[in-house]
Amino acid sequence: MSSAQMPLIDVPLPALAQVERYPRMRYMGSKYRLLPTLADVFQQVGGRTALDPFSGSGVVSYLLKAQGYAVTSGDYLNFPVTLTKAACVNQDLRLSDEDVEGIVKGGNRDGRDFIQKTYEQLFFTAADLRFLDAAWSQIDTLTGSKRQLALASLVLAAARKQPRGVFTVTGLRYDDGRASLHMPLAQQFVNCVDAWNVAVFEGERCRAVQGDVSSAESGADLVYLDPPYAPPRDDNDYVKRYWFLEGLANYWDNGTAAVMTDTKTRKLPKRPTAFGSKTTIAAALTDTFEKFRSSTIVLSYGSNAVPSLDRLTGMLRDVKGSTPEVIELQHRYHFGTHATAARREAVEYVVVAP
Ligand SMILES: C[S@@+](CC[C@H](N)C(=O)[O-])C[C@H]1O[C@@H](n2cnc3c(N)ncnc32)[C@H](O)[C@@H]1O
């Protein structure tokens, strides 16, 4: 029996067991390893509504939903919003075997070829690129949660097939021998549909909105803030790493996106955010704390980032009127090559400001 036909589980799983079902995706700064700590903190905070305005891979929004919160997720990129629409907003729809067959075998409905033309010989195989155009032409006939599930599956398949999951390099320069790098994208897609189907469960009503944190609605009982960490050197730009997924989630804005045709990878332009630089992040954090001052703020931050923990807790104390609680966890970033990963061993903070 494929997952599409699995009976809906009507007995809620404990939150951490439920979150095991969330499909894994390599994502810079994702909090998979901190989930047990976050689950404890969220449980102690309590409340009914939660906001996760930097949702990224979506795994923390999913945990919050599994803990019984009505969650509003957001991200300034569109593909993370696709993921939370599929797994959090969606309460009970799954893709059936017929849906999947239509997408994989239905052919190219309208002859579109933007992806093949733009990324030929840069990413994936010719057959993979043909599949992406054809699959999109089929997905365009779907609406609602089925569409989001199909797009989330396409995004996850592309991320899993790309070495290290980032689109800063072309070809297989970092081929580490994983089977997923060589599996045809169509097969990868079918596997990813299974993975998202299994993740669907019924909880409180959730929402997902694309936008800058400054435009997110305030007033939730709990606000989980996981902004990009501003590194003292280097950059933390998400578009630089994931632009292909960003394009794929909306078919490069129906083929109108500002592809940088003079770049080797035909990438999309970086998208500036105040959280992207050590010179603007402190003010951006202060504004964000002010905006959510009436909520319990739970903030994730890292010791190798700017501003320092002292400064952060000072800023939160100024806004909230009391000193926040700090939980420290050793954390080795699984991101980057072996050598850089070792350098990135750091303390991860969870700061709780009631
Ligand atoms: C550290 S990641 C979040 C990781 C997430 N908690 C997880 O576990 O996967 C930060 C996210 O913030 C998003 N982001 C960056 N600047 C933003 C802004 N100004 N407003 C909203 N989202 C932003 C990025 O696209 C990225 O997905």
mmCIF file of C-alpha atoms and ligand atoms in Angstrom:
data_model
loop_
_atom_site.group_PDB
_atom_site.id
_atom_site.type_symbol
_atom_site.label_atom_id
_atom_site.label_comp_id
_atom_site.label_asym_id
_atom_site.label_seq_id
_atom_site.Cartn_x
_atom_site.Cartn_y
_atom_site.Cartn_z
ATOM 1 C CA MET A 1 0.000 0.000 0.000
ATOM 2 C CA SER A 2 1.457 3.391 -0.902
ATOM 3 C CA SER A 3 1.361 6.203 1.620
ATOM 4 C CA ALA A 4 -1.375 7.910 -0.425
ATOM 5 C CA GLN A 5 -3.755 5.141 0.606
ATOM 6 C CA MET A 6 -2.656 4.938 4.208
ATOM 7 C CA PRO A 7 -5.593 5.509 6.531
ATOM 8 C CA LEU A 8 -5.608 8.873 8.269
ATOM 9 C CA ILE A 9 -4.271 8.490 11.768
ATOM 10 C CA ASP A 10 -6.898 9.915 14.043
ATOM 11 C CA VAL A 11 -5.044 9.287 17.284
ATOM 12 C CA PRO A 12 -2.654 12.225 17.652
ATOM 13 C CA LEU A 13 0.975 11.176 18.006
ATOM 14 C CA PRO A 14 3.155 12.710 20.714
ATOM 15 C CA ALA A 15 4.681 15.841 19.153
ATOM 16 C CA LEU A 16 8.240 14.547 18.833
ATOM 17 C CA ALA A 17 7.048 11.287 17.261
ATOM 18 C CA GLN A 18 4.951 13.281 14.807
ATOM 19 C CA VAL A 19 7.897 15.494 13.890
ATOM 20 C CA GLU A 20 9.927 12.384 12.980
ATOM 21 C CA ARG A 21 7.619 12.240 9.982
ATOM 22 C CA TYR A 22 8.702 15.610 8.687
ATOM 23 C CA PRO A 23 10.714 15.120 5.471
ATOM 24 C CA ARG A 24 14.363 16.027 5.990
ATOM 25 C CA MET A 25 15.865 18.701 3.834
ATOM 26 C CA ARG A 26 19.301 20.255 4.159
ATOM 27 C CA TYR A 27 18.663 23.857 5.012
ATOM 28 C CA MET A 28 21.090 26.419 6.367
ATOM 29 C CA GLY A 29 20.268 27.091 10.012
ATOM 30 C CA SER A 30 17.543 24.447 10.292
ATOM 31 C CA LYS A 31 16.752 23.404 13.835
ATOM 32 C CA TYR A 32 16.213 19.636 13.497
ATOM 33 C CA ARG A 33 18.705 18.934 16.263
ATOM 34 C CA LEU A 34 17.181 21.423 18.662
ATOM 35 C CA LEU A 35 13.646 20.069 18.374
ATOM 36 C CA PRO A 36 13.587 18.260 21.755
ATOM 37 C CA THR A 37 14.748 21.430 23.525
ATOM 38 C CA LEU A 38 12.340 23.617 21.597
ATOM 39 C CA ALA A 39 9.491 21.198 22.320
ATOM 40 C CA ASP A 40 10.209 21.496 26.055
ATOM 41 C CA VAL A 41 10.350 25.259 25.906
ATOM 42 C CA PHE A 42 7.149 25.540 23.845
ATOM 43 C CA GLN A 43 5.332 23.226 26.224
ATOM 44 C CA GLN A 44 6.358 25.332 29.209
ATOM 45 C CA VAL A 45 5.349 28.551 27.484
ATOM 46 C CA GLY A 46 1.868 27.188 26.644
ATOM 47 C CA GLY A 47 -0.771 29.278 24.881
ATOM 48 C CA ARG A 48 -2.936 28.584 21.866
ATOM 49 C CA THR A 49 -1.470 30.553 18.962
ATOM 50 C CA ALA A 50 2.096 30.668 17.638
ATOM 51 C CA LEU A 51 3.946 32.630 14.979
ATOM 52 C CA ASP A 52 7.048 31.336 13.173
ATOM 53 C CA PRO A 53 7.950 34.216 10.838
ATOM 54 C CA PHE A 54 11.334 32.781 9.714
ATOM 55 C CA SER A 55 10.021 29.304 8.921
ATOM 56 C CA GLY A 56 12.786 28.037 6.536
ATOM 57 C CA SER A 57 12.528 24.253 6.213
ATOM 58 C CA GLY A 58 9.235 24.440 8.122
ATOM 59 C CA VAL A 59 10.180 21.875 10.715
ATOM 60 C CA VAL A 60 9.633 24.150 13.737
ATOM 61 C CA SER A 61 6.207 25.267 12.480
ATOM 62 C CA TYR A 62 5.377 21.597 12.121
ATOM 63 C CA LEU A 63 6.525 20.882 15.679
ATOM 64 C CA LEU A 64 4.360 23.751 16.961
ATOM 65 C CA LYS A 65 1.364 22.366 15.087
ATOM 66 C CA ALA A 66 2.091 18.910 16.530
ATOM 67 C CA GLN A 67 2.111 20.482 20.002
ATOM 68 C CA GLY A 68 -1.403 21.782 19.426
ATOM 69 C CA TYR A 69 -0.750 25.383 18.443
ATOM 70 C CA ALA A 70 -2.650 27.212 15.724
ATOM 71 C CA VAL A 71 0.449 28.281 13.805
ATOM 72 C CA THR A 72 1.045 31.139 11.421
ATOM 73 C CA SER A 73 4.228 30.539 9.422
ATOM 74 C CA GLY A 74 6.052 33.002 7.240
ATOM 75 C CA ASP A 75 9.252 33.522 5.337
ATOM 76 C CA TYR A 76 10.355 36.215 2.930
ATOM 77 C CA LEU A 77 11.052 33.515 0.312
ATOM 78 C CA ASN A 78 8.237 31.672 -1.386
ATOM 79 C CA PHE A 79 9.486 28.066 -1.359
ATOM 80 C CA PRO A 80 9.529 27.779 2.469
ATOM 81 C CA VAL A 81 5.900 28.956 2.400
ATOM 82 C CA THR A 82 5.082 26.176 -0.069
ATOM 83 C CA LEU A 83 6.482 23.669 2.436
ATOM 84 C CA THR A 84 4.425 24.949 5.376
ATOM 85 C CA LYS A 85 1.303 25.143 3.216
ATOM 86 C CA ALA A 86 1.775 21.469 2.339
ATOM 87 C CA ALA A 87 2.542 20.222 5.848
ATOM 88 C CA CYS A 88 0.909 22.665 8.287
ATOM 89 C CA VAL A 89 -1.944 24.490 6.545
ATOM 90 C CA ASN A 90 -2.953 21.260 4.832
ATOM 91 C CA GLN A 91 -4.858 19.165 7.365
ATOM 92 C CA ASP A 92 -6.008 16.092 5.486
ATOM 93 C CA LEU A 93 -5.317 16.066 1.746
ATOM 94 C CA ARG A 94 -2.788 13.688 0.192
ATOM 95 C CA LEU A 95 -1.726 13.045 -3.374
ATOM 96 C CA SER A 96 -3.239 9.814 -4.683
ATOM 97 C CA ASP A 97 -1.457 7.321 -6.927
ATOM 98 C CA GLU A 98 -3.530 8.704 -9.827
ATOM 99 C CA ASP A 99 -2.428 12.257 -9.060
ATOM 100 C CA VAL A 100 1.211 11.164 -9.058
ATOM 101 C CA GLU A 101 0.829 9.177 -12.239
ATOM 102 C CA GLY A 102 -0.728 12.189 -13.969
ATOM 103 C CA ILE A 103 2.201 14.377 -12.951
ATOM 104 C CA VAL A 104 4.938 11.890 -13.802
ATOM 105 C CA LYS A 105 3.498 10.239 -16.888
ATOM 106 C CA GLY A 106 0.993 12.773 -18.184
ATOM 107 C CA GLY A 107 3.528 14.475 -20.462
ATOM 108 C CA ASN A 108 4.045 18.148 -21.122
ATOM 109 C CA ARG A 109 0.539 19.627 -21.425
ATOM 110 C CA ASP A 110 1.509 22.926 -22.970
ATOM 111 C CA GLY A 111 5.017 22.404 -24.359
ATOM 112 C CA ARG A 112 6.650 24.734 -21.835
ATOM 113 C CA ASP A 113 10.439 24.567 -21.773
ATOM 114 C CA PHE A 114 11.718 27.443 -19.629
ATOM 115 C CA ILE A 115 13.646 25.152 -17.283
ATOM 116 C CA GLN A 116 15.202 23.050 -20.044
ATOM 117 C CA LYS A 117 16.218 26.095 -22.051
ATOM 118 C CA THR A 118 17.659 28.018 -19.114
ATOM 119 C CA TYR A 119 19.455 25.294 -17.171
ATOM 120 C CA GLU A 120 20.532 22.850 -19.892
ATOM 121 C CA GLN A 121 23.906 21.342 -18.986
ATOM 122 C CA LEU A 122 24.092 23.385 -15.784
ATOM 123 C CA PHE A 123 21.971 21.383 -13.365
ATOM 124 C CA PHE A 124 20.685 17.810 -13.454
ATOM 125 C CA THR A 125 20.333 15.675 -16.597
ATOM 126 C CA ALA A 126 18.434 16.585 -19.767
ATOM 127 C CA ALA A 127 15.753 14.029 -18.797
ATOM 128 C CA ASP A 128 15.449 15.606 -15.323
ATOM 129 C CA LEU A 129 14.953 19.074 -16.796
ATOM 130 C CA ARG A 130 12.355 17.748 -19.244
ATOM 131 C CA PHE A 131 10.594 16.156 -16.288
ATOM 132 C CA LEU A 132 10.547 19.455 -14.358
ATOM 133 C CA ASP A 133 8.887 21.353 -17.221
ATOM 134 C CA ALA A 134 6.399 18.558 -17.898
ATOM 135 C CA ALA A 135 5.608 18.001 -14.209
ATOM 136 C CA TRP A 136 4.988 21.710 -13.717
ATOM 137 C CA SER A 137 2.606 21.768 -16.698
ATOM 138 C CA GLN A 138 0.598 19.060 -14.911
ATOM 139 C CA ILE A 139 0.826 20.579 -11.432
ATOM 140 C CA ASP A 140 -0.591 23.794 -12.869
ATOM 141 C CA THR A 141 -3.932 22.004 -13.180
ATOM 142 C CA LEU A 142 -4.022 21.294 -9.432
ATOM 143 C CA THR A 143 -5.311 23.710 -6.819
ATOM 144 C CA GLY A 144 -5.225 24.063 -3.043
ATOM 145 C CA SER A 145 -3.304 21.660 -0.842
ATOM 146 C CA LYS A 146 -2.738 19.093 -3.588
ATOM 147 C CA ARG A 147 -0.887 21.723 -5.581
ATOM 148 C CA GLN A 148 1.196 22.658 -2.538
ATOM 149 C CA LEU A 149 2.007 19.002 -1.834
ATOM 150 C CA ALA A 150 3.111 18.475 -5.434
ATOM 151 C CA LEU A 151 5.265 21.619 -5.389
ATOM 152 C CA ALA A 152 6.758 20.744 -2.011
ATOM 153 C CA SER A 153 7.661 17.343 -3.480
ATOM 154 C CA LEU A 154 9.268 18.932 -6.532
ATOM 155 C CA VAL A 155 11.278 21.296 -4.314
ATOM 156 C CA LEU A 156 12.408 18.510 -1.998
ATOM 157 C CA ALA A 157 13.341 16.276 -4.954
ATOM 158 C CA ALA A 158 15.477 19.017 -6.520
ATOM 159 C CA ALA A 159 17.143 19.791 -3.174
ATOM 160 C CA ARG A 160 17.936 16.133 -2.595
ATOM 161 C CA LYS A 161 19.365 15.661 -6.065
ATOM 162 C CA GLN A 162 21.689 18.665 -5.845
ATOM 163 C CA PRO A 163 25.073 18.011 -4.164
ATOM 164 C CA ARG A 164 25.004 19.478 -0.637
ATOM 165 C CA GLY A 165 21.553 20.816 -1.446
ATOM 166 C CA VAL A 166 22.880 24.218 -2.542
ATOM 167 C CA PHE A 167 22.895 25.741 -5.987
ATOM 168 C CA THR A 168 26.131 27.701 -5.778
ATOM 169 C CA VAL A 169 27.906 25.095 -7.912
ATOM 170 C CA THR A 170 26.918 23.330 -11.099
ATOM 171 C CA GLY A 171 27.500 19.711 -12.038
ATOM 172 C CA LEU A 172 28.507 17.012 -9.589
ATOM 173 C CA ARG A 173 31.622 18.602 -8.126
ATOM 174 C CA TYR A 174 30.677 17.497 -4.650
ATOM 175 C CA ASP A 175 29.361 14.091 -5.607
ATOM 176 C CA ASP A 176 29.621 12.143 -2.371
ATOM 177 C CA GLY A 177 28.294 8.923 -3.873
ATOM 178 C CA ARG A 178 24.804 9.209 -2.337
ATOM 179 C CA ALA A 179 22.268 7.317 -4.439
ATOM 180 C CA SER A 180 19.911 10.302 -4.254
ATOM 181 C CA LEU A 181 22.320 12.308 -6.423
ATOM 182 C CA HIS A 182 21.976 9.827 -9.258
ATOM 183 C CA MET A 183 18.345 8.784 -8.994
ATOM 184 C CA PRO A 184 16.248 10.227 -11.857
ATOM 185 C CA LEU A 185 14.412 13.307 -10.625
ATOM 186 C CA ALA A 186 11.048 11.743 -11.549
ATOM 187 C CA GLN A 187 11.723 8.834 -9.171
ATOM 188 C CA GLN A 188 13.024 11.207 -6.535
ATOM 189 C CA PHE A 189 9.761 13.148 -6.897
ATOM 190 C CA VAL A 190 7.644 10.016 -6.340
ATOM 191 C CA ASN A 191 9.620 9.269 -3.166
ATOM 192 C CA CYS A 192 9.183 12.833 -1.967
ATOM 193 C CA VAL A 193 5.404 12.686 -2.533
ATOM 194 C CA ASP A 194 5.362 9.644 -0.262
ATOM 195 C CA ALA A 195 7.363 11.544 2.335
ATOM 196 C CA TRP A 196 5.024 14.568 2.364
ATOM 197 C CA ASN A 197 1.917 12.372 2.290
ATOM 198 C CA VAL A 198 3.093 10.628 5.440
ATOM 199 C CA ALA A 199 3.684 13.984 7.142
ATOM 200 C CA VAL A 200 0.077 15.209 6.727
ATOM 201 C CA PHE A 201 -1.944 15.294 9.952
ATOM 202 C CA GLU A 202 -4.875 17.133 11.433
ATOM 203 C CA GLY A 203 -4.288 19.826 14.018
ATOM 204 C CA GLU A 204 -5.400 23.351 14.791
ATOM 205 C CA ARG A 205 -6.048 25.673 11.852
ATOM 206 C CA CYS A 206 -2.737 27.021 10.481
ATOM 207 C CA ARG A 207 -1.777 29.735 8.020
ATOM 208 C CA ALA A 208 1.300 30.434 5.894
ATOM 209 C CA VAL A 209 2.093 33.843 4.450
ATOM 210 C CA GLN A 210 5.059 34.949 2.368
ATOM 211 C CA GLY A 211 6.546 38.231 3.555
ATOM 212 C CA ASP A 212 9.099 40.130 5.564
ATOM 213 C CA VAL A 213 8.898 39.659 9.324
ATOM 214 C CA SER A 214 8.086 43.375 9.639
ATOM 215 C CA SER A 215 4.737 42.719 7.924
ATOM 216 C CA ALA A 216 3.816 39.645 10.014
ATOM 217 C CA GLU A 217 0.785 39.949 12.275
ATOM 218 C CA SER A 218 1.556 40.459 15.951
ATOM 219 C CA GLY A 219 -0.578 39.154 18.822
ATOM 220 C CA ALA A 220 0.252 35.411 18.903
ATOM 221 C CA ASP A 221 0.730 33.908 22.367
ATOM 222 C CA LEU A 222 4.170 32.583 21.375
ATOM 223 C CA VAL A 223 6.529 33.993 18.747
ATOM 224 C CA TYR A 224 9.481 31.850 17.708
ATOM 225 C CA LEU A 225 12.215 33.956 16.123
ATOM 226 C CA ASP A 226 14.878 32.156 14.116
ATOM 227 C CA PRO A 227 16.373 34.873 11.929
ATOM 228 C CA PRO A 228 19.455 34.332 9.796
ATOM 229 C CA TYR A 229 22.505 34.615 12.041
ATOM 230 C CA ALA A 230 24.714 37.467 10.890
ATOM 231 C CA PRO A 231 28.243 36.038 10.708
ATOM 232 C CA PRO A 232 31.184 38.344 11.463
ATOM 233 C CA ARG A 233 32.584 37.440 8.010
ATOM 234 C CA ASP A 234 31.048 35.776 4.938
ATOM 235 C CA ASP A 235 27.318 36.169 4.266
ATOM 236 C CA ASN A 236 24.142 34.353 5.161
ATOM 237 C CA ASP A 237 22.184 34.958 1.998
ATOM 238 C CA TYR A 238 19.506 32.329 1.432
ATOM 239 C CA VAL A 239 18.799 33.202 -2.193
ATOM 240 C CA LYS A 240 22.468 32.716 -3.031
ATOM 241 C CA ARG A 241 22.162 29.091 -1.916
ATOM 242 C CA TYR A 242 18.572 28.174 -2.744
ATOM 243 C CA TRP A 243 17.587 30.344 -5.710
ATOM 244 C CA PHE A 244 16.806 27.266 -7.857
ATOM 245 C CA LEU A 245 14.225 26.079 -5.305
ATOM 246 C CA GLU A 246 12.837 29.600 -5.076
ATOM 247 C CA GLY A 247 12.400 29.643 -8.869
ATOM 248 C CA LEU A 248 11.046 26.125 -9.001
ATOM 249 C CA ALA A 249 8.310 26.751 -6.404
ATOM 250 C CA ASN A 250 6.572 29.293 -8.676
ATOM 251 C CA TYR A 251 7.992 28.277 -12.081
ATOM 252 C CA TRP A 252 10.305 31.262 -12.030
ATOM 253 C CA ASP A 253 7.297 33.551 -11.657
ATOM 254 C CA ASN A 254 5.789 31.910 -14.696
ATOM 255 C CA GLY A 255 9.001 32.444 -16.592
ATOM 256 C CA THR A 256 9.223 36.174 -15.835
ATOM 257 C CA ALA A 257 11.729 36.077 -12.930
ATOM 258 C CA ALA A 258 14.855 38.235 -13.240
ATOM 259 C CA VAL A 259 17.268 35.431 -14.137
ATOM 260 C CA MET A 260 20.833 36.779 -14.173
ATOM 261 C CA THR A 261 21.705 35.604 -17.656
ATOM 262 C CA ASP A 262 25.284 36.852 -17.382
ATOM 263 C CA THR A 263 26.068 34.476 -14.488
ATOM 264 C CA LYS A 264 27.405 30.974 -14.935
ATOM 265 C CA THR A 265 24.537 29.355 -13.059
ATOM 266 C CA ARG A 266 21.749 31.680 -14.384
ATOM 267 C CA LYS A 267 20.862 32.404 -10.810
ATOM 268 C CA LEU A 268 18.318 34.775 -9.299
ATOM 269 C CA PRO A 269 19.472 38.016 -7.634
ATOM 270 C CA LYS A 270 20.139 38.014 -3.894
ATOM 271 C CA ARG A 271 17.330 39.504 -1.871
ATOM 272 C CA PRO A 272 18.546 42.001 0.697
ATOM 273 C CA THR A 273 17.242 41.665 4.235
ATOM 274 C CA ALA A 274 18.165 43.699 7.285
ATOM 275 C CA PHE A 275 19.107 40.392 8.943
ATOM 276 C CA GLY A 276 21.728 39.796 6.267
ATOM 277 C CA SER A 277 24.467 42.041 7.556
ATOM 278 C CA LYS A 278 26.217 42.637 10.859
ATOM 279 C CA THR A 279 25.723 46.388 10.411
ATOM 280 C CA THR A 280 21.916 46.247 10.184
ATOM 281 C CA ILE A 281 20.941 43.167 12.168
ATOM 282 C CA ALA A 282 20.922 44.736 15.659
ATOM 283 C CA ALA A 283 18.394 47.394 14.649
ATOM 284 C CA ALA A 284 16.315 44.781 12.797
ATOM 285 C CA LEU A 285 16.224 42.588 15.904
ATOM 286 C CA THR A 286 15.237 45.505 18.142
ATOM 287 C CA ASP A 287 12.368 46.410 15.790
ATOM 288 C CA THR A 288 11.276 42.756 15.739
ATOM 289 C CA PHE A 289 11.349 42.462 19.554
ATOM 290 C CA GLU A 290 9.314 45.697 19.817
ATOM 291 C CA LYS A 291 6.771 44.424 17.338
ATOM 292 C CA PHE A 292 6.187 41.216 19.310
ATOM 293 C CA ARG A 293 6.623 42.636 22.813
ATOM 294 C CA SER A 294 3.196 41.467 23.966
ATOM 295 C CA SER A 295 3.977 37.820 23.075
ATOM 296 C CA THR A 296 6.315 35.352 24.738
ATOM 297 C CA ILE A 297 9.376 35.528 22.493
ATOM 298 C CA VAL A 298 11.502 32.415 21.994
ATOM 299 C CA LEU A 299 14.656 33.329 20.072
ATOM 300 C CA SER A 300 17.261 31.043 18.528
ATOM 301 C CA TYR A 301 20.736 32.455 18.095
ATOM 302 C CA GLY A 302 24.315 31.270 17.704
ATOM 303 C CA SER A 303 27.498 32.176 19.541
ATOM 304 C CA ASN A 304 29.495 32.775 16.364
ATOM 305 C CA ALA A 305 27.146 35.474 15.140
ATOM 306 C CA VAL A 306 26.623 39.197 15.675
ATOM 307 C CA PRO A 307 25.328 40.639 18.038
ATOM 308 C CA SER A 308 26.745 38.890 21.114
ATOM 309 C CA LEU A 309 24.555 37.081 23.632
ATOM 310 C CA ASP A 310 25.026 39.882 26.188
ATOM 311 C CA ARG A 311 23.846 42.464 23.748
ATOM 312 C CA LEU A 312 20.890 40.318 22.683
ATOM 313 C CA THR A 313 19.673 39.676 26.205
ATOM 314 C CA GLY A 314 20.153 43.391 26.973
ATOM 315 C CA MET A 315 18.005 44.312 23.994
ATOM 316 C CA LEU A 316 15.288 41.887 25.060
ATOM 317 C CA ARG A 317 15.441 43.132 28.652
ATOM 318 C CA ASP A 318 14.975 46.719 27.455
ATOM 319 C CA VAL A 319 11.885 45.749 25.473
ATOM 320 C CA LYS A 320 10.345 43.261 27.923
ATOM 321 C CA GLY A 321 11.365 44.808 31.231
ATOM 322 C CA SER A 322 12.880 41.610 32.668
ATOM 323 C CA THR A 323 15.953 39.476 32.013
ATOM 324 C CA PRO A 324 15.245 36.587 29.628
ATOM 325 C CA GLU A 325 16.157 32.999 30.383
ATOM 326 C CA VAL A 326 19.017 31.560 28.290
ATOM 327 C CA ILE A 327 19.412 27.873 27.410
ATOM 328 C CA GLU A 328 22.787 26.937 25.908
ATOM 329 C CA LEU A 329 23.356 23.934 23.663
ATOM 330 C CA GLN A 330 26.472 22.680 21.936
ATOM 331 C CA HIS A 331 25.706 22.531 18.283
ATOM 332 C CA ARG A 332 27.795 21.544 15.337
ATOM 333 C CA TYR A 333 26.446 22.907 12.096
ATOM 334 C CA HIS A 334 26.012 20.053 9.658
ATOM 335 C CA PHE A 335 26.215 22.593 6.907
ATOM 336 C CA GLY A 336 29.347 23.028 4.797
ATOM 337 C CA THR A 337 32.215 20.735 3.978
ATOM 338 C CA HIS A 338 33.937 18.698 6.654
ATOM 339 C CA ALA A 339 36.646 21.255 7.298
ATOM 340 C CA THR A 340 34.348 24.247 7.578
ATOM 341 C CA ALA A 341 31.795 22.269 9.604
ATOM 342 C CA ALA A 342 34.442 21.636 12.229
ATOM 343 C CA ARG A 343 35.174 25.345 12.396
ATOM 344 C CA ARG A 344 31.525 26.039 12.835
ATOM 345 C CA GLU A 345 31.165 24.241 16.105
ATOM 346 C CA ALA A 346 29.341 26.744 18.234
ATOM 347 C CA VAL A 347 26.989 27.246 21.121
ATOM 348 C CA GLU A 348 23.378 27.531 20.110
ATOM 349 C CA TYR A 349 21.206 29.696 22.384
ATOM 350 C CA VAL A 350 17.514 29.488 22.974
ATOM 351 C CA VAL A 351 16.464 32.716 24.687
ATOM 352 C CA VAL A 352 13.044 32.820 26.312
ATOM 353 C CA ALA A 353 11.467 36.194 27.079
ATOM 354 C CA PRO A 354 7.986 35.870 28.647
HETATM 355 C C1 LIG B 1 17.713 30.319 10.239
HETATM 356 S S1 LIG B 1 16.561 30.177 8.922
HETATM 357 C C2 LIG B 1 15.154 29.474 9.703
HETATM 358 C C3 LIG B 1 15.329 28.009 9.892
HETATM 359 C C4 LIG B 1 14.085 27.291 10.392
HETATM 360 N N1 LIG B 1 13.743 27.630 11.745
HETATM 361 C C5 LIG B 1 14.311 25.786 10.283
HETATM 362 O O1 LIG B 1 14.396 25.101 11.317
HETATM 363 O O2 LIG B 1 14.456 25.303 9.160
HETATM 364 C C6 LIG B 1 16.106 31.847 8.611
HETATM 365 C C7 LIG B 1 14.998 32.056 7.564
HETATM 366 O O3 LIG B 1 14.663 33.452 7.560
HETATM 367 C C8 LIG B 1 14.283 33.831 6.251
HETATM 368 N N2 LIG B 1 14.416 35.303 6.216
HETATM 369 C C9 LIG B 1 15.533 36.055 6.043
HETATM 370 N N3 LIG B 1 15.246 37.357 6.172
HETATM 371 C C10 LIG B 1 13.914 37.446 6.440
HETATM 372 C C11 LIG B 1 13.022 38.525 6.683
HETATM 373 N N4 LIG B 1 13.455 39.801 6.693
HETATM 374 N N5 LIG B 1 11.729 38.254 6.946
HETATM 375 C C12 LIG B 1 11.263 36.956 6.926
HETATM 376 N N6 LIG B 1 12.074 35.899 6.682
HETATM 377 C C13 LIG B 1 13.378 36.130 6.448
HETATM 378 C C14 LIG B 1 15.218 33.046 5.351
HETATM 379 O O4 LIG B 1 14.664 32.879 4.066
HETATM 380 C C15 LIG B 1 15.359 31.723 6.115
HETATM 381 O O5 LIG B 1 14.449 30.780 5.646
#
